[in-house]
mmCIF file of C-alpha atoms in Angstrom:
data_model
loop_
_atom_site.group_PDB
_atom_site.id
_atom_site.type_symbol
_atom_site.label_atom_id
_atom_site.label_comp_id
_atom_site.label_asym_id
_atom_site.label_seq_id
_atom_site.Cartn_x
_atom_site.Cartn_y
_atom_site.Cartn_z
ATOM 1 C CA MET U 1 -37.057 -56.022 -18.143
ATOM 2 C CA ALA U 2 -40.282 -55.038 -16.400
ATOM 3 C CA GLU U 3 -40.114 -53.294 -13.070
ATOM 4 C CA VAL U 4 -41.491 -55.103 -10.014
ATOM 5 C CA LEU U 5 -43.054 -52.804 -7.426
ATOM 6 C CA SER U 6 -44.733 -53.342 -4.060
ATOM 7 C CA PHE U 7 -48.186 -51.842 -3.594
ATOM 8 C CA ARG U 8 -48.996 -52.788 -0.018
ATOM 9 C CA THR U 9 -46.820 -54.417 2.603
ATOM 10 C CA ASP U 10 -47.751 -56.846 5.370
ATOM 11 C CA ALA U 11 -44.479 -58.438 6.372
ATOM 12 C CA SER U 12 -46.182 -60.756 8.843
ATOM 13 C CA LYS U 13 -48.112 -62.493 6.047
ATOM 14 C CA ALA U 14 -46.498 -61.893 2.693
ATOM 15 C CA HIS U 15 -43.550 -63.767 1.257
ATOM 16 C CA GLY U 16 -40.868 -61.161 0.668
ATOM 17 C CA GLY U 17 -42.900 -58.378 2.279
ATOM 18 C CA SER U 18 -45.583 -57.702 -0.370
ATOM 19 C CA LEU U 19 -49.061 -59.192 -0.445
ATOM 20 C CA VAL U 20 -49.366 -58.341 -4.142
ATOM 21 C CA LEU U 21 -46.476 -57.968 -6.573
ATOM 22 C CA ARG U 22 -46.969 -55.463 -9.382
ATOM 23 C CA GLN U 23 -45.282 -55.771 -12.771
ATOM 24 C CA LEU U 24 -46.109 -53.495 -15.715
ATOM 25 C CA ALA U 25 -44.654 -53.926 -19.180
ATOM 26 C CA ASP U 26 -45.981 -53.231 -22.696
ATOM 27 C CA GLY U 27 -49.437 -52.310 -21.426
ATOM 28 C CA ILE U 28 -49.814 -55.555 -19.439
ATOM 29 C CA LEU U 29 -50.155 -55.284 -15.659
ATOM 30 C CA ARG U 30 -49.349 -58.511 -13.817
ATOM 31 C CA LEU U 31 -50.687 -58.673 -10.260
ATOM 32 C CA THR U 32 -49.274 -61.641 -8.369
ATOM 33 C CA LEU U 33 -50.856 -62.841 -5.134
ATOM 34 C CA ASN U 34 -47.861 -63.237 -2.865
ATOM 35 C CA ASN U 35 -49.030 -64.830 0.374
ATOM 36 C CA PRO U 36 -48.015 -68.498 0.063
ATOM 37 C CA PRO U 37 -48.615 -71.258 0.768
ATOM 38 C CA ALA U 38 -52.358 -70.620 0.387
ATOM 39 C CA ASN U 39 -52.582 -67.031 -0.960
ATOM 40 C CA LEU U 40 -55.565 -66.512 1.316
ATOM 41 C CA LEU U 41 -57.973 -63.686 0.551
ATOM 42 C CA SER U 42 -57.640 -62.013 3.922
ATOM 43 C CA THR U 43 -59.100 -58.546 4.353
ATOM 44 C CA ALA U 44 -55.615 -57.126 3.783
ATOM 45 C CA MET U 45 -55.244 -59.107 0.549
ATOM 46 C CA LEU U 46 -58.718 -58.094 -0.652
ATOM 47 C CA GLU U 47 -58.024 -54.417 0.057
ATOM 48 C CA THR U 48 -54.633 -54.586 -1.637
ATOM 49 C CA LEU U 49 -55.975 -56.209 -4.779
ATOM 50 C CA MET U 50 -58.878 -53.760 -4.847
ATOM 51 C CA GLY U 51 -56.483 -50.821 -4.649
ATOM 52 C CA GLU U 52 -54.410 -52.186 -7.498
ATOM 53 C CA LEU U 53 -57.455 -52.639 -9.726
ATOM 54 C CA GLN U 54 -58.753 -49.154 -8.954
ATOM 55 C CA ASN U 55 -55.355 -47.705 -9.853
ATOM 56 C CA ALA U 56 -55.270 -49.778 -13.049
ATOM 57 C CA ALA U 57 -58.633 -48.380 -14.092
ATOM 58 C CA GLU U 58 -57.200 -44.855 -14.101
ATOM 59 C CA ASP U 59 -53.761 -45.701 -15.511
ATOM 60 C CA GLU U 60 -53.669 -45.219 -19.296
ATOM 61 C CA ALA U 61 -50.462 -47.256 -19.445
ATOM 62 C CA VAL U 62 -52.446 -50.347 -18.404
ATOM 63 C CA ARG U 63 -54.386 -52.064 -21.150
ATOM 64 C CA VAL U 64 -54.765 -55.611 -19.801
ATOM 65 C CA VAL U 65 -54.519 -57.043 -16.265
ATOM 66 C CA ILE U 66 -53.276 -60.529 -15.346
ATOM 67 C CA ILE U 67 -53.964 -61.972 -11.885
ATOM 68 C CA ALA U 68 -51.482 -64.716 -11.016
ATOM 69 C CA SER U 69 -50.000 -66.187 -7.825
ATOM 70 C CA THR U 70 -46.842 -67.498 -6.212
ATOM 71 C CA GLY U 71 -46.529 -70.999 -4.793
ATOM 72 C CA ASP U 72 -48.522 -74.158 -5.441
ATOM 73 C CA VAL U 73 -51.964 -72.731 -4.601
ATOM 74 C CA PHE U 74 -53.614 -70.019 -6.689
ATOM 75 C CA SER U 75 -55.845 -69.101 -3.750
ATOM 76 C CA ALA U 76 -57.543 -71.110 -1.005
ATOM 77 C CA GLY U 77 -60.153 -68.408 -0.500
ATOM 78 C CA HIS U 78 -61.031 -66.559 2.685
ATOM 79 C CA ASP U 79 -58.747 -66.735 5.718
ATOM 80 C CA LEU U 80 -60.768 -69.021 8.031
ATOM 81 C CA LYS U 81 -58.472 -68.345 10.987
ATOM 82 C CA GLU U 82 -59.028 -64.622 10.565
ATOM 83 C CA LEU U 83 -62.784 -65.143 10.396
ATOM 84 C CA THR U 84 -62.853 -67.528 13.349
ATOM 85 C CA GLY U 85 -60.798 -65.142 15.459
ATOM 86 C CA HIS U 86 -63.636 -62.627 15.319
ATOM 87 C CA ARG U 87 -66.112 -65.015 16.939
ATOM 88 C CA ALA U 88 -64.749 -63.575 20.172
ATOM 89 C CA ASP U 89 -66.189 -60.162 19.235
ATOM 90 C CA ALA U 90 -69.177 -58.850 21.178
ATOM 91 C CA ASP U 91 -71.496 -59.676 18.254
ATOM 92 C CA ASP U 92 -69.902 -63.122 17.715
ATOM 93 C CA GLY U 93 -68.173 -61.769 14.614
ATOM 94 C CA GLU U 94 -71.278 -60.893 12.611
ATOM 95 C CA ALA U 95 -70.151 -57.356 11.715
ATOM 96 C CA PHE U 96 -66.708 -58.558 10.625
ATOM 97 C CA PHE U 97 -68.233 -61.366 8.554
ATOM 98 C CA GLU U 98 -70.543 -58.883 6.818
ATOM 99 C CA GLU U 99 -67.629 -56.547 6.117
ATOM 100 C CA THR U 100 -65.430 -59.333 4.761
ATOM 101 C CA PHE U 101 -67.985 -60.855 2.407
ATOM 102 C CA ALA U 102 -69.066 -57.403 1.202
ATOM 103 C CA LEU U 103 -65.432 -56.513 0.505
ATOM 104 C CA ALA U 104 -64.990 -59.722 -1.481
ATOM 105 C CA ALA U 105 -68.129 -58.982 -3.485
ATOM 106 C CA ASP U 106 -66.885 -55.452 -4.170
ATOM 107 C CA LEU U 107 -63.596 -56.868 -5.458
ATOM 108 C CA MET U 108 -65.327 -59.294 -7.811
ATOM 109 C CA MET U 109 -67.587 -56.530 -9.124
ATOM 110 C CA GLU U 110 -64.550 -54.259 -9.542
ATOM 111 C CA ILE U 111 -63.081 -56.867 -11.894
ATOM 112 C CA THR U 112 -66.278 -56.849 -13.937
ATOM 113 C CA ARG U 113 -66.517 -53.041 -13.930
ATOM 114 C CA LEU U 114 -62.838 -52.531 -14.772
ATOM 115 C CA PRO U 115 -62.705 -50.958 -18.266
ATOM 116 C CA LYS U 116 -59.838 -53.285 -19.167
ATOM 117 C CA PRO U 117 -59.808 -57.071 -19.647
ATOM 118 C CA VAL U 118 -58.660 -59.223 -16.705
ATOM 119 C CA ILE U 119 -57.076 -62.644 -17.221
ATOM 120 C CA ALA U 120 -56.669 -65.205 -14.428
ATOM 121 C CA GLU U 121 -53.454 -67.249 -14.634
ATOM 122 C CA ILE U 122 -54.003 -70.359 -12.509
ATOM 123 C CA ASP U 123 -51.351 -72.815 -11.417
ATOM 124 C CA GLY U 124 -52.474 -75.019 -8.535
ATOM 125 C CA LEU U 125 -55.635 -75.089 -6.453
ATOM 126 C CA ALA U 126 -58.348 -72.422 -6.651
ATOM 127 C CA THR U 127 -60.894 -73.073 -3.944
ATOM 128 C CA ALA U 128 -63.938 -71.271 -2.485
ATOM 129 C CA ALA U 129 -63.399 -67.495 -2.868
ATOM 130 C CA GLY U 130 -60.247 -68.331 -4.844
ATOM 131 C CA CYS U 131 -62.444 -70.139 -7.358
ATOM 132 C CA GLN U 132 -64.786 -67.150 -7.221
ATOM 133 C CA LEU U 133 -61.860 -64.934 -8.206
ATOM 134 C CA VAL U 134 -61.126 -67.139 -11.220
ATOM 135 C CA ALA U 135 -64.775 -67.140 -12.280
ATOM 136 C CA SER U 136 -64.961 -63.348 -11.959
ATOM 137 C CA CYS U 137 -62.120 -62.709 -14.407
ATOM 138 C CA ASP U 138 -62.915 -62.155 -18.085
ATOM 139 C CA LEU U 139 -60.637 -64.967 -19.213
ATOM 140 C CA ALA U 140 -58.965 -67.820 -17.321
ATOM 141 C CA ILE U 141 -56.004 -69.932 -18.422
ATOM 142 C CA CYS U 142 -54.653 -72.724 -16.224
ATOM 143 C CA THR U 143 -52.041 -75.454 -16.093
ATOM 144 C CA ASP U 144 -52.957 -79.087 -16.706
ATOM 145 C CA THR U 145 -52.446 -79.751 -12.990
ATOM 146 C CA ALA U 146 -54.699 -76.927 -11.726
ATOM 147 C CA THR U 147 -57.727 -77.903 -9.632
ATOM 148 C CA PHE U 148 -60.896 -76.120 -8.550
ATOM 149 C CA CYS U 149 -63.565 -76.542 -5.882
ATOM 150 C CA THR U 150 -66.212 -74.868 -3.742
ATOM 151 C CA PRO U 151 -65.912 -76.950 -0.557
ATOM 152 C CA GLY U 152 -68.081 -74.904 1.800
ATOM 153 C CA VAL U 153 -70.595 -77.731 2.264
ATOM 154 C CA ASN U 154 -67.788 -79.870 3.682
ATOM 155 C CA ILE U 155 -67.478 -77.534 6.671
ATOM 156 C CA GLY U 156 -71.152 -76.675 7.086
ATOM 157 C CA LEU U 157 -70.944 -73.446 5.082
ATOM 158 C CA PHE U 158 -72.504 -73.207 1.604
ATOM 159 C CA CYS U 159 -70.306 -71.226 -0.818
ATOM 160 C CA ALA U 160 -73.024 -68.655 -1.488
ATOM 161 C CA THR U 161 -70.883 -65.722 -2.600
ATOM 162 C CA PRO U 162 -68.593 -67.840 -4.838
ATOM 163 C CA MET U 163 -71.833 -69.230 -6.288
ATOM 164 C CA VAL U 164 -72.667 -65.833 -7.830
ATOM 165 C CA ALA U 165 -69.556 -65.742 -10.016
ATOM 166 C CA ILE U 166 -69.437 -69.462 -10.721
ATOM 167 C CA THR U 167 -73.048 -69.676 -11.911
ATOM 168 C CA ARG U 168 -72.300 -66.858 -14.334
ATOM 169 C CA ALA U 169 -69.208 -68.591 -15.697
ATOM 170 C CA ALA U 170 -70.015 -72.302 -15.585
ATOM 171 C CA HIS U 171 -73.023 -74.148 -16.919
ATOM 172 C CA ARG U 172 -75.884 -74.212 -14.431
ATOM 173 C CA LYS U 173 -75.987 -77.952 -13.655
ATOM 174 C CA GLN U 174 -72.203 -78.154 -13.371
ATOM 175 C CA ALA U 175 -72.132 -75.164 -11.027
ATOM 176 C CA MET U 176 -74.670 -76.897 -8.798
ATOM 177 C CA GLU U 177 -72.572 -80.064 -8.880
ATOM 178 C CA MET U 178 -69.559 -78.156 -7.563
ATOM 179 C CA LEU U 179 -71.572 -76.332 -4.906
ATOM 180 C CA LEU U 180 -73.536 -79.353 -3.648
ATOM 181 C CA THR U 181 -70.721 -81.917 -3.572
ATOM 182 C CA GLY U 182 -67.772 -79.720 -2.587
ATOM 183 C CA GLU U 183 -65.584 -82.081 -4.610
ATOM 184 C CA THR U 184 -62.432 -80.984 -6.423
ATOM 185 C CA ILE U 185 -62.455 -80.971 -10.214
ATOM 186 C CA ASP U 186 -59.415 -81.137 -12.468
ATOM 187 C CA ALA U 187 -58.430 -78.705 -15.203
ATOM 188 C CA SER U 188 -60.089 -80.671 -17.992
ATOM 189 C CA THR U 189 -63.387 -80.796 -16.111
ATOM 190 C CA ALA U 190 -63.122 -77.084 -15.297
ATOM 191 C CA LYS U 191 -62.777 -76.369 -19.019
ATOM 192 C CA ASP U 192 -65.762 -78.571 -19.804
ATOM 193 C CA PHE U 193 -67.763 -76.755 -17.114
ATOM 194 C CA GLY U 194 -66.836 -73.360 -18.607
ATOM 195 C CA LEU U 195 -64.672 -72.083 -15.744
ATOM 196 C CA VAL U 196 -61.489 -71.777 -17.821
ATOM 197 C CA ASN U 197 -60.720 -70.981 -21.452
ATOM 198 C CA ARG U 198 -57.548 -72.942 -22.036
ATOM 199 C CA ILE U 199 -55.273 -75.520 -20.410
ATOM 200 C CA VAL U 200 -51.522 -75.421 -21.014
ATOM 201 C CA PRO U 201 -48.485 -77.265 -19.648
ATOM 202 C CA LYS U 202 -47.048 -75.658 -16.521
ATOM 203 C CA GLN U 203 -43.808 -74.577 -18.194
ATOM 204 C CA TYR U 204 -45.711 -72.581 -20.831
ATOM 205 C CA LEU U 205 -48.382 -70.979 -18.634
ATOM 206 C CA THR U 206 -46.899 -67.508 -18.250
ATOM 207 C CA GLN U 207 -45.792 -67.444 -21.885
ATOM 208 C CA VAL U 208 -49.269 -68.323 -23.175
ATOM 209 C CA VAL U 209 -51.087 -65.929 -20.837
ATOM 210 C CA THR U 210 -48.717 -63.103 -21.752
ATOM 211 C CA LYS U 211 -49.264 -63.814 -25.445
ATOM 212 C CA TYR U 212 -53.031 -63.601 -25.002
ATOM 213 C CA ALA U 213 -52.648 -60.386 -23.026
ATOM 214 C CA ALA U 214 -50.372 -58.892 -25.696
ATOM 215 C CA VAL U 215 -52.883 -59.676 -28.454
ATOM 216 C CA ILE U 216 -55.667 -57.997 -26.483
ATOM 217 C CA ALA U 217 -53.443 -55.048 -25.522
ATOM 218 C CA SER U 218 -52.852 -54.347 -29.225
ATOM 219 C CA LYS U 219 -56.546 -53.598 -29.764
ATOM 220 C CA SER U 220 -58.292 -50.256 -29.380
ATOM 221 C CA PRO U 221 -58.569 -49.417 -25.650
ATOM 222 C CA MET U 222 -61.839 -47.636 -26.377
ATOM 223 C CA ALA U 223 -63.294 -50.649 -28.169
ATOM 224 C CA LEU U 224 -62.250 -52.922 -25.307
ATOM 225 C CA ARG U 225 -63.816 -50.622 -22.724
ATOM 226 C CA ILE U 226 -67.087 -50.289 -24.626
ATOM 227 C CA GLY U 227 -67.182 -53.986 -25.456
ATOM 228 C CA LYS U 228 -66.512 -55.286 -21.964
ATOM 229 C CA GLU U 229 -69.169 -53.077 -20.402
ATOM 230 C CA ALA U 230 -71.674 -54.055 -23.087
ATOM 231 C CA PHE U 231 -70.952 -57.766 -22.655
ATOM 232 C CA TYR U 232 -71.796 -57.823 -18.975
ATOM 233 C CA ARG U 233 -74.857 -55.625 -19.390
ATOM 234 C CA GLN U 234 -76.453 -57.516 -22.276
ATOM 235 C CA VAL U 235 -75.848 -60.987 -20.851
ATOM 236 C CA GLU U 236 -78.389 -60.298 -18.099
ATOM 237 C CA MET U 237 -81.027 -58.917 -20.515
ATOM 238 C CA PRO U 238 -83.869 -60.667 -22.343
ATOM 239 C CA LEU U 239 -82.953 -61.400 -25.968
ATOM 240 C CA GLU U 240 -84.937 -58.558 -27.567
ATOM 241 C CA ASP U 241 -83.647 -56.006 -25.058
ATOM 242 C CA ALA U 242 -80.105 -57.268 -25.548
ATOM 243 C CA TYR U 243 -80.280 -56.737 -29.306
ATOM 244 C CA SER U 244 -81.760 -53.274 -28.883
ATOM 245 C CA TYR U 245 -79.036 -52.297 -26.417
ATOM 246 C CA ALA U 246 -76.279 -53.854 -28.549
ATOM 247 C CA ALA U 247 -77.433 -51.897 -31.604
ATOM 248 C CA GLU U 248 -77.123 -48.670 -29.618
ATOM 249 C CA VAL U 249 -73.639 -49.704 -28.517
ATOM 250 C CA MET U 250 -72.637 -50.420 -32.121
ATOM 251 C CA VAL U 251 -73.770 -46.967 -33.215
ATOM 252 C CA ASP U 252 -71.919 -45.287 -30.336
ATOM 253 C CA SER U 253 -68.855 -47.395 -31.072
ATOM 254 C CA ILE U 254 -68.723 -46.733 -34.805
ATOM 255 C CA MET U 255 -68.908 -42.994 -34.116
ATOM 256 C CA THR U 256 -65.638 -43.049 -32.134
ATOM 257 C CA THR U 257 -62.339 -41.836 -33.542
ATOM 258 C CA ASP U 258 -60.815 -45.262 -32.964
ATOM 259 C CA ALA U 259 -63.492 -46.948 -35.088
ATOM 260 C CA GLU U 260 -62.944 -44.438 -37.882
ATOM 261 C CA GLU U 261 -59.188 -45.026 -37.649
ATOM 262 C CA GLY U 262 -59.542 -48.809 -37.450
ATOM 263 C CA ILE U 263 -61.822 -49.083 -40.457
ATOM 264 C CA GLY U 264 -59.633 -46.692 -42.438
ATOM 265 C CA ALA U 265 -56.507 -48.683 -41.545
ATOM 266 C CA PHE U 266 -58.191 -51.916 -42.623
ATOM 267 C CA LEU U 267 -59.222 -50.448 -45.978
ATOM 268 C CA ASP U 268 -55.779 -48.897 -46.474
ATOM 269 C CA LYS U 269 -54.039 -52.150 -45.458
ATOM 270 C CA ARG U 270 -52.005 -50.507 -42.684
ATOM 271 C CA MET U 271 -51.692 -50.785 -38.903
ATOM 272 C CA PRO U 272 -54.126 -48.577 -36.947
ATOM 273 C CA ASP U 273 -52.971 -45.789 -34.658
ATOM 274 C CA TRP U 274 -55.362 -45.834 -31.698
ATOM 275 C CA THR U 275 -56.315 -42.538 -30.112
ATOM 276 C CA ARG U 276 -58.522 -43.842 -27.237
ATOM 277 C CA GLU U 277 -61.335 -41.532 -28.343
#
């Protein structure tokens, strides 16, 4: 039985006292957004999730991270009441808005920079910055009833920051369709667009996501770290530069102790013993 721990408490918002529930077992860290019904990405939620990811980066016991949620909504994005409340500030809320959107961007980049794979487990609606969170994760697996949207245009606010992650996950024309119409898409459409990897029945979601995480967690932590960093760097490069960079990464990778061990284990027909070096 895995241990459930609280990282940060905000009893006025969280269900059961914790904005994010933390569960670590067999190298898999499950972070559950715990602010139903909407699991809003308030500043407190953003800071809490950021702290968890930063801790996970340094924790050798963590090999894979899952981001899930409680309730019927994965995340409805930014807390509009919190944002609106700051319009009463002397600067009409501009400083708070800048801080909030910068914090959200930092969180999304932290997911990309994290030297361990991150899997989004989506059951329910992921909208606006909640959809951005899904798109920022390395993998995304959802239920057949999950839905996704970037509805900013419906309230006079283009989803510009979610756009950054979504245009890097979904196909270009489909991303524009979501951003310009603000309409909700179903799980099947999200898979066609490239937002999610797999769709599973609700009752099997956690089981399937955990299985994927366990398979990844069994690999060399060093190879995963090198590979994830290389993936996000090369994808923004011109083709020739990408190949040149990838060749350098391959050389650096094959020189590691884990690569030597992995190749030796394959040739000897045995299980490898990873050293993280």
